Amino acid sequence: MRKMLTVLSSLLRGPAQRPVARVVVASRNYADFASEATFDIKKVDLHRLEEGPPTQAVLTREEGLQYYKTMQTIRRMELKSDQLYKQKIIRGFCHLYDGQEACCVGLEAGIKPTDHLITAYRAHGYTYTRGVSVKEILAELTGRKGGCAKGKGGSMHMYANHFYGGNGIVGAQVPLGAGIALACKYFGKDEICLSLYGDGAANQGQIFETYNMAALWKLPCIFICENNRYGMGTSVERAAASTDYYKRGDYIPGIRVDGMDILCVREATKFAADHCRSGKGPILMELQTYRYHGHSMSDPGVSYRTREEIQEVRSKSDPITLLKDRILNNNLSSIDELKEIDVEVRKEIEEAAQFATTDPEPPLEELGNHIFANEPPFEVRGSNLWIKYKSVS
């Protein structure tokens, strides 16, 4: 009887519990990574300068991860914009920035947040680096109320603190940038202005007039030519008698920089910013870069260049790949950590796209708003004499 009770008791308790083996998951601690690394960078070409930026650059782990995430965000944002445009959710002009990410991220890394920047219509990357969220940028592209310009600016006209657009008239932003630099000097601020334009705008007469005034008045302005090798569909060799854009200022010093290397851009920007802050007047920078998309979304981008040329640049000079290789080869991060950043970026882009396609469009009665700042309301005439809108600051 006792033996039977013992058997029943063991059956009710279930099988004997075996000791559980502890599973140790191998993981790398942040302490395993190097805190910084030093890199040789390409020497810049100089015009009217005895010395240029350094040929070595230090990259900390924190900076490397920040630059990588920012460039990946811009790349993914532009690819999402391409998708939304092809779905006819984004309409009108749309000029994408993928391929040129090292320019906007490197420039931002070399200046202060209180410095000023103005550019042409390929402005999405600069809008992001100047502090506008992906959600606001994509909502602006889709013409929604939550956009950074309330849905009224679209691709070419986005603004932020110390960022003056996004300008649609070729080259017209350059004299405006000089005006911003004049204001910095007039008010005695330790601030500079970056005035950007492309190789297609480099032959504009107003740019040379601006060079003259900036040099006469020693304005703290960096004139930056983003040379992506094609002005719309025309190669620089067919459009310009001289493609040495960094020498175009003649009496203004200039530097030519590898615009596909973020460290080259950053160090050159710091050098140029110090030049302007020291009271020496303006300086020119030519950033040699490349765009993967056509001039705009209406341009397939392969009628004036070959697919093989684009692929060669992608495989040999891609700015994100170059930074990624430096980070991994110098133990600043791991492939798993960078993949985590990629996943995080994709999630942010998808959430922003969801907002940009569901946020309401601005109502028609708000069409006349924000013409002036800090002004009392006034009436604005519509498309004919009988249509009136109220403008509120």
Coordinates of C-alpha atoms in Angstrom, one line a residue:
M1 CA 0.0 0.0 0.0
R2 CA 2.8 2.4 0.9
K3 CA 4.6 1.6 -2.3
M4 CA 1.4 2.3 -4.3
L5 CA 1.0 5.7 -2.6
T6 CA 4.6 6.6 -3.4
V7 CA 4.0 5.8 -7.1
L8 CA 0.8 7.8 -7.2
S9 CA 2.5 10.8 -5.5
S10 CA 5.3 10.8 -8.1
L11 CA 2.9 10.7 -11.0
L12 CA 0.9 13.6 -9.6
R13 CA 4.1 15.7 -9.2
G14 CA 5.1 15.1 -12.8
P15 CA 8.5 14.3 -14.1
A16 CA 11.5 15.2 -12.0
Q17 CA 12.8 18.7 -12.7
R18 CA 16.2 18.7 -14.3
P19 CA 18.6 21.5 -13.6
V20 CA 18.3 24.2 -16.4
A21 CA 21.6 25.0 -18.1
R22 CA 22.3 28.8 -18.2
V23 CA 22.6 30.1 -21.8
V24 CA 25.1 32.8 -22.2
V25 CA 24.5 35.1 -25.2
A26 CA 27.7 36.5 -26.5
S27 CA 27.4 40.3 -27.0
R28 CA 29.8 43.1 -27.5
N29 CA 30.0 45.8 -24.9
Y30 CA 30.4 49.4 -26.0
A31 CA 33.7 49.4 -24.1
D32 CA 35.0 46.9 -26.8
F33 CA 34.9 49.7 -29.4
A34 CA 37.5 52.3 -30.1
S35 CA 36.5 55.8 -28.9
E36 CA 38.0 57.5 -32.0
A37 CA 40.2 57.0 -35.1
T38 CA 42.4 59.2 -37.3
F39 CA 42.1 59.1 -41.1
D40 CA 44.1 60.5 -43.9
I41 CA 41.9 62.5 -46.2
K42 CA 42.4 63.9 -49.7
K43 CA 44.3 67.1 -50.0
V44 CA 42.2 70.0 -51.3
D45 CA 43.1 72.2 -54.3
L46 CA 43.9 75.8 -53.3
H47 CA 43.4 79.2 -55.0
R48 CA 45.1 82.3 -53.5
L49 CA 45.8 80.5 -50.3
E50 CA 49.2 79.5 -48.8
E51 CA 47.7 76.7 -46.6
G52 CA 44.5 74.7 -46.7
P53 CA 42.6 72.4 -44.4
P54 CA 44.4 69.5 -42.7
T55 CA 45.0 66.2 -44.5
Q56 CA 44.1 64.2 -41.4
A57 CA 40.8 64.1 -39.6
V58 CA 39.8 62.6 -36.3
L59 CA 36.4 60.8 -36.1
T60 CA 35.0 59.8 -32.7
R61 CA 32.7 56.8 -32.3
E62 CA 29.8 59.2 -31.4
E63 CA 30.3 61.4 -34.5
G64 CA 30.6 58.4 -36.8
L65 CA 27.3 56.9 -35.6
Q66 CA 25.6 60.3 -35.8
Y67 CA 26.9 61.0 -39.3
Y68 CA 25.9 57.5 -40.5
K69 CA 22.4 57.8 -39.1
T70 CA 21.9 61.3 -40.6
M71 CA 23.1 60.3 -44.0
Q72 CA 21.0 57.1 -44.0
T73 CA 17.9 59.1 -43.0
I74 CA 18.4 61.5 -45.9
R75 CA 19.0 58.7 -48.3
R76 CA 15.9 56.8 -47.2
M77 CA 13.8 59.9 -47.1
E78 CA 14.7 60.7 -50.7
L79 CA 14.0 57.1 -51.8
K80 CA 10.6 57.3 -50.1
S81 CA 10.0 60.7 -51.9
D82 CA 10.8 58.9 -55.2
Q83 CA 8.2 56.3 -54.4
L84 CA 5.5 58.8 -53.3
Y85 CA 6.1 60.8 -56.5
K86 CA 5.7 57.8 -58.7
Q87 CA 2.4 57.1 -56.9
K88 CA 1.3 60.7 -57.7
I89 CA 1.0 61.5 -54.0
I90 CA 3.8 64.1 -54.4
R91 CA 3.2 66.4 -57.4
G92 CA 5.0 69.2 -59.2
F93 CA 8.8 69.8 -59.0
C94 CA 10.8 67.5 -56.9
H95 CA 14.7 67.5 -56.9
L96 CA 16.2 64.6 -54.9
Y97 CA 19.5 64.7 -53.0
D98 CA 20.6 61.0 -52.8
G99 CA 24.3 60.7 -53.5
Q100 CA 25.2 64.1 -52.2
E101 CA 24.6 63.4 -48.5
A102 CA 28.2 64.0 -47.4
C103 CA 27.8 67.6 -48.5
C104 CA 25.0 68.7 -46.3
V105 CA 26.0 66.6 -43.3
G106 CA 29.6 67.6 -43.6
L107 CA 28.8 71.3 -43.9
E108 CA 26.5 71.1 -40.9
A109 CA 29.3 69.4 -38.9
G110 CA 31.7 72.2 -39.6
I111 CA 29.6 75.2 -38.6
K112 CA 27.6 76.3 -35.6
P113 CA 23.8 76.0 -35.2
T114 CA 23.5 79.8 -35.1
D115 CA 25.2 80.2 -38.5
H116 CA 23.1 80.7 -41.6
L117 CA 22.5 78.7 -44.7
I118 CA 20.7 79.3 -48.0
T119 CA 20.5 77.0 -51.0
A120 CA 18.8 76.3 -54.3
Y121 CA 15.9 73.9 -54.9
R122 CA 17.7 70.6 -54.1
A123 CA 17.0 71.4 -50.5
H124 CA 15.6 68.3 -48.6
G125 CA 18.9 67.3 -47.1
Y126 CA 19.7 70.7 -45.8
T127 CA 16.2 71.1 -44.4
Y128 CA 16.8 68.0 -42.4
T129 CA 20.3 68.9 -41.2
R130 CA 19.0 72.3 -40.1
G131 CA 16.6 70.7 -37.7
V132 CA 13.3 70.0 -39.5
S133 CA 11.9 66.5 -38.9
V134 CA 11.4 63.9 -41.6
K135 CA 7.7 64.0 -40.9
E136 CA 7.5 67.7 -41.6
I137 CA 9.5 67.4 -44.7
L138 CA 7.5 64.6 -46.3
A139 CA 4.2 66.3 -45.2
E140 CA 5.5 69.5 -47.0
L141 CA 6.2 67.4 -50.1
T142 CA 2.7 66.0 -50.1
G143 CA 1.2 69.5 -49.5
R144 CA -0.2 68.8 -46.0
K145 CA -1.0 71.1 -43.1
G146 CA 1.6 69.5 -40.9
G147 CA 4.4 70.4 -43.4
C148 CA 7.2 72.7 -42.4
A149 CA 5.8 75.4 -44.6
K150 CA 2.2 74.5 -43.8
G151 CA 1.9 72.6 -47.1
K152 CA 2.3 75.8 -49.2
G153 CA 6.0 75.5 -50.2
G154 CA 6.5 72.0 -51.5
S155 CA 9.8 70.5 -52.5
M156 CA 11.6 73.8 -53.4
H157 CA 10.5 76.1 -50.5
M158 CA 11.2 74.8 -47.0
Y159 CA 12.5 76.9 -44.2
A160 CA 13.8 76.6 -40.6
N161 CA 15.6 78.7 -38.1
H162 CA 18.8 80.1 -39.7
F163 CA 17.8 78.3 -43.0
Y164 CA 16.4 80.4 -45.8
G165 CA 15.3 77.8 -48.3
G166 CA 14.9 76.3 -50.9
N167 CA 14.8 78.9 -53.7
G168 CA 13.4 78.2 -57.2
I169 CA 15.2 80.9 -59.3
V170 CA 18.5 79.6 -60.6
G171 CA 21.3 81.4 -58.7
A172 CA 19.0 84.0 -57.1
Q173 CA 19.8 82.7 -53.6
V174 CA 23.5 83.7 -53.8
P175 CA 23.0 87.5 -53.5
L176 CA 20.5 86.8 -50.8
G177 CA 23.1 84.8 -48.9
A178 CA 25.5 87.7 -49.2
G179 CA 22.8 89.9 -47.7
I180 CA 22.5 87.6 -44.8
A181 CA 26.2 87.8 -44.3
L182 CA 26.0 91.6 -44.5
A183 CA 23.5 91.5 -41.7
C184 CA 25.8 89.3 -39.6
K185 CA 28.6 91.8 -40.0
Y186 CA 26.4 94.9 -39.5
F187 CA 25.0 93.6 -36.2
G188 CA 28.5 92.5 -35.1
K189 CA 27.6 88.8 -34.7
D190 CA 30.1 86.1 -34.8
E191 CA 28.1 84.3 -37.4
I192 CA 28.6 83.4 -41.1
C193 CA 26.4 82.5 -44.0
L194 CA 26.8 79.5 -46.3
S195 CA 25.4 80.4 -49.8
L196 CA 25.1 77.4 -52.0
Y197 CA 24.5 76.9 -55.7
G198 CA 25.1 74.3 -58.3
D199 CA 27.4 74.0 -61.3
G200 CA 24.5 74.9 -63.5
A201 CA 24.0 78.2 -61.8
A202 CA 27.8 79.0 -61.6
N203 CA 27.7 80.9 -64.9
Q204 CA 24.9 83.3 -63.7
G205 CA 25.9 87.0 -63.9
Q206 CA 24.4 87.8 -60.5
I207 CA 26.8 85.4 -58.8
F208 CA 29.8 87.5 -60.1
E209 CA 28.2 90.7 -59.0
T210 CA 27.8 89.2 -55.5
Y211 CA 31.4 88.1 -55.4
N212 CA 32.4 91.7 -56.1
M213 CA 30.3 93.2 -53.3
A214 CA 31.2 90.4 -50.8
A215 CA 35.0 91.0 -51.5
L216 CA 34.7 94.8 -51.2
W217 CA 32.8 94.6 -47.9
K218 CA 34.7 91.6 -46.6
L219 CA 31.5 89.7 -45.9
P220 CA 31.6 86.5 -43.7
C221 CA 30.2 84.4 -46.5
I222 CA 31.2 81.0 -47.8
F223 CA 30.1 80.6 -51.5
I224 CA 29.7 76.9 -52.1
C225 CA 29.3 75.3 -55.5
E226 CA 27.9 71.8 -55.3
N227 CA 29.4 70.5 -58.5
N228 CA 27.5 67.3 -59.3
R229 CA 28.8 67.3 -62.9
Y230 CA 25.5 68.0 -64.6
G231 CA 23.5 71.2 -64.8
M232 CA 20.1 69.6 -65.6
G233 CA 21.1 67.4 -68.5
T234 CA 24.3 69.3 -69.6
S235 CA 27.7 68.1 -68.5
V236 CA 30.0 70.8 -66.9
E237 CA 32.5 70.3 -69.9
R238 CA 29.8 71.4 -72.3
A239 CA 28.5 74.3 -70.2
A240 CA 31.6 76.0 -68.8
A241 CA 34.8 77.2 -70.5
S242 CA 36.5 76.7 -67.1
T243 CA 35.3 73.9 -64.8
D244 CA 37.6 75.1 -62.0
Y245 CA 34.7 76.6 -60.1
Y246 CA 36.7 77.2 -56.9
K247 CA 38.8 79.7 -58.9
R248 CA 35.8 81.6 -60.3
G249 CA 36.0 84.3 -57.6
D250 CA 39.4 85.4 -59.1
Y251 CA 40.3 87.8 -56.2
I252 CA 38.5 85.6 -53.7
P253 CA 40.4 82.6 -52.2
G254 CA 39.0 79.2 -53.1
I255 CA 39.3 75.5 -52.3
R256 CA 38.2 72.4 -54.2
V257 CA 37.0 69.5 -52.0
D258 CA 36.0 65.8 -52.4
G259 CA 32.3 66.2 -51.7
M260 CA 31.8 62.4 -51.4
D261 CA 33.9 62.2 -48.3
I262 CA 32.1 63.6 -45.2
L263 CA 35.4 64.1 -43.3
C264 CA 36.9 66.1 -46.2
V265 CA 33.8 68.3 -46.3
R266 CA 33.8 68.8 -42.5
E267 CA 37.4 69.8 -42.3
A268 CA 37.2 72.1 -45.3
T269 CA 34.1 73.8 -43.8
K270 CA 35.8 74.4 -40.5
F271 CA 38.7 75.9 -42.4
A272 CA 36.5 78.2 -44.5
A273 CA 34.4 79.2 -41.4
D274 CA 37.5 80.2 -39.5
H275 CA 38.6 82.2 -42.5
C276 CA 35.4 84.1 -42.6
R277 CA 35.1 84.6 -38.8
S278 CA 38.7 86.1 -38.7
G279 CA 37.6 89.0 -40.8
K280 CA 39.3 88.0 -44.0
G281 CA 36.2 88.2 -46.0
P282 CA 34.5 85.6 -48.3
I283 CA 35.9 82.3 -49.5
L284 CA 34.8 79.9 -52.3
M285 CA 34.3 76.1 -51.9
E286 CA 33.7 73.7 -54.7
L287 CA 32.3 70.4 -53.6
Q288 CA 32.8 67.6 -56.2
T289 CA 29.8 65.4 -55.8
Y290 CA 27.3 63.3 -57.7
R291 CA 23.5 62.9 -57.8
Y292 CA 22.1 59.4 -58.4
H293 CA 18.7 60.6 -59.5
G294 CA 18.1 62.8 -62.5
H295 CA 17.9 66.6 -62.2
S296 CA 14.3 66.3 -61.1
M297 CA 11.7 63.5 -61.0
S298 CA 10.7 64.3 -64.6
D299 CA 14.3 63.5 -65.7
P300 CA 15.2 59.8 -65.9
G301 CA 18.8 60.8 -65.7
V302 CA 20.2 58.3 -68.3
S303 CA 19.8 60.2 -71.6
Y304 CA 22.9 62.2 -71.0
R305 CA 24.9 59.7 -68.9
T306 CA 25.1 56.0 -68.8
R307 CA 23.8 53.6 -66.2
E308 CA 27.3 52.2 -66.0
E309 CA 28.6 55.7 -65.0
I310 CA 26.0 55.9 -62.2
Q311 CA 26.8 52.4 -61.0
E312 CA 30.5 53.1 -61.0
V313 CA 30.1 56.1 -58.7
R314 CA 27.8 54.0 -56.4
S315 CA 30.4 51.2 -56.2
K316 CA 33.5 53.3 -55.8
S317 CA 32.5 56.6 -54.2
D318 CA 29.2 56.3 -52.3
P319 CA 29.5 58.6 -49.3
I320 CA 27.6 56.3 -46.9
T321 CA 29.5 53.2 -47.9
L322 CA 32.8 55.1 -47.4
L323 CA 31.9 56.2 -43.9
K324 CA 30.5 52.7 -43.1
D325 CA 33.8 51.1 -44.1
R326 CA 35.8 53.5 -42.0
I327 CA 33.7 52.9 -39.0
L328 CA 33.8 49.1 -39.3
N329 CA 37.5 48.8 -40.3
N330 CA 38.6 50.9 -37.3
N331 CA 36.4 49.2 -34.7
L332 CA 34.2 52.2 -34.0
S333 CA 31.1 50.1 -34.3
S334 CA 29.8 46.7 -35.4
I335 CA 27.8 45.6 -38.4
D336 CA 25.0 44.6 -36.0
E337 CA 24.9 48.1 -34.4
L338 CA 24.7 49.7 -37.8
K339 CA 21.9 47.3 -38.9
E340 CA 20.0 48.4 -35.8
I341 CA 20.4 52.0 -37.0
D342 CA 19.2 51.1 -40.4
V343 CA 16.0 49.4 -38.9
E344 CA 15.4 52.5 -36.8
V345 CA 15.7 54.8 -39.8
R346 CA 13.4 52.7 -41.9
K347 CA 10.8 52.8 -39.2
E348 CA 11.0 56.6 -38.8
I349 CA 10.7 57.0 -42.6
E350 CA 7.6 54.7 -42.8
E351 CA 5.9 56.5 -39.9
A352 CA 6.6 59.9 -41.5
A353 CA 5.2 58.7 -44.8
Q354 CA 2.1 57.5 -43.1
F355 CA 1.6 60.9 -41.5
A356 CA 2.4 62.7 -44.8
T357 CA -0.3 60.7 -46.6
T358 CA -3.0 61.0 -44.0
D359 CA -2.6 64.5 -42.6
P360 CA -5.2 66.9 -44.0
E361 CA -4.4 69.5 -46.7
P362 CA -4.6 73.2 -45.6
P363 CA -8.1 74.7 -46.0
L364 CA -8.5 77.2 -48.9
E365 CA -9.3 80.0 -46.5
E366 CA -5.7 79.8 -45.2
L367 CA -4.2 80.4 -48.7
G368 CA -3.4 84.1 -48.0
N369 CA -1.8 83.5 -44.5
H370 CA 1.8 84.1 -43.5
I371 CA 2.6 86.7 -46.2
F372 CA 4.1 89.0 -43.6
A373 CA 5.2 88.4 -40.0
N374 CA 3.8 90.4 -37.1
E375 CA 1.4 92.4 -39.2
P376 CA -2.3 93.0 -38.6
P377 CA -4.7 90.9 -40.8
F378 CA -5.4 92.3 -44.3
E379 CA -7.2 91.3 -47.5
V380 CA -5.5 89.5 -50.4
R381 CA -7.0 89.4 -53.9
G382 CA -7.5 86.0 -55.3
S383 CA -7.3 84.9 -59.0
N384 CA -9.9 87.5 -59.9
L385 CA -11.3 90.8 -58.4
W386 CA -14.2 89.0 -56.7
I387 CA -12.2 86.4 -54.8
K388 CA -10.7 87.7 -51.5
Y389 CA -8.6 86.0 -48.8
K390 CA -7.8 87.2 -45.4
S391 CA -4.1 87.1 -44.6
V392 CA -3.1 86.4 -41.0
S393 CA 0.6 86.6 -39.8

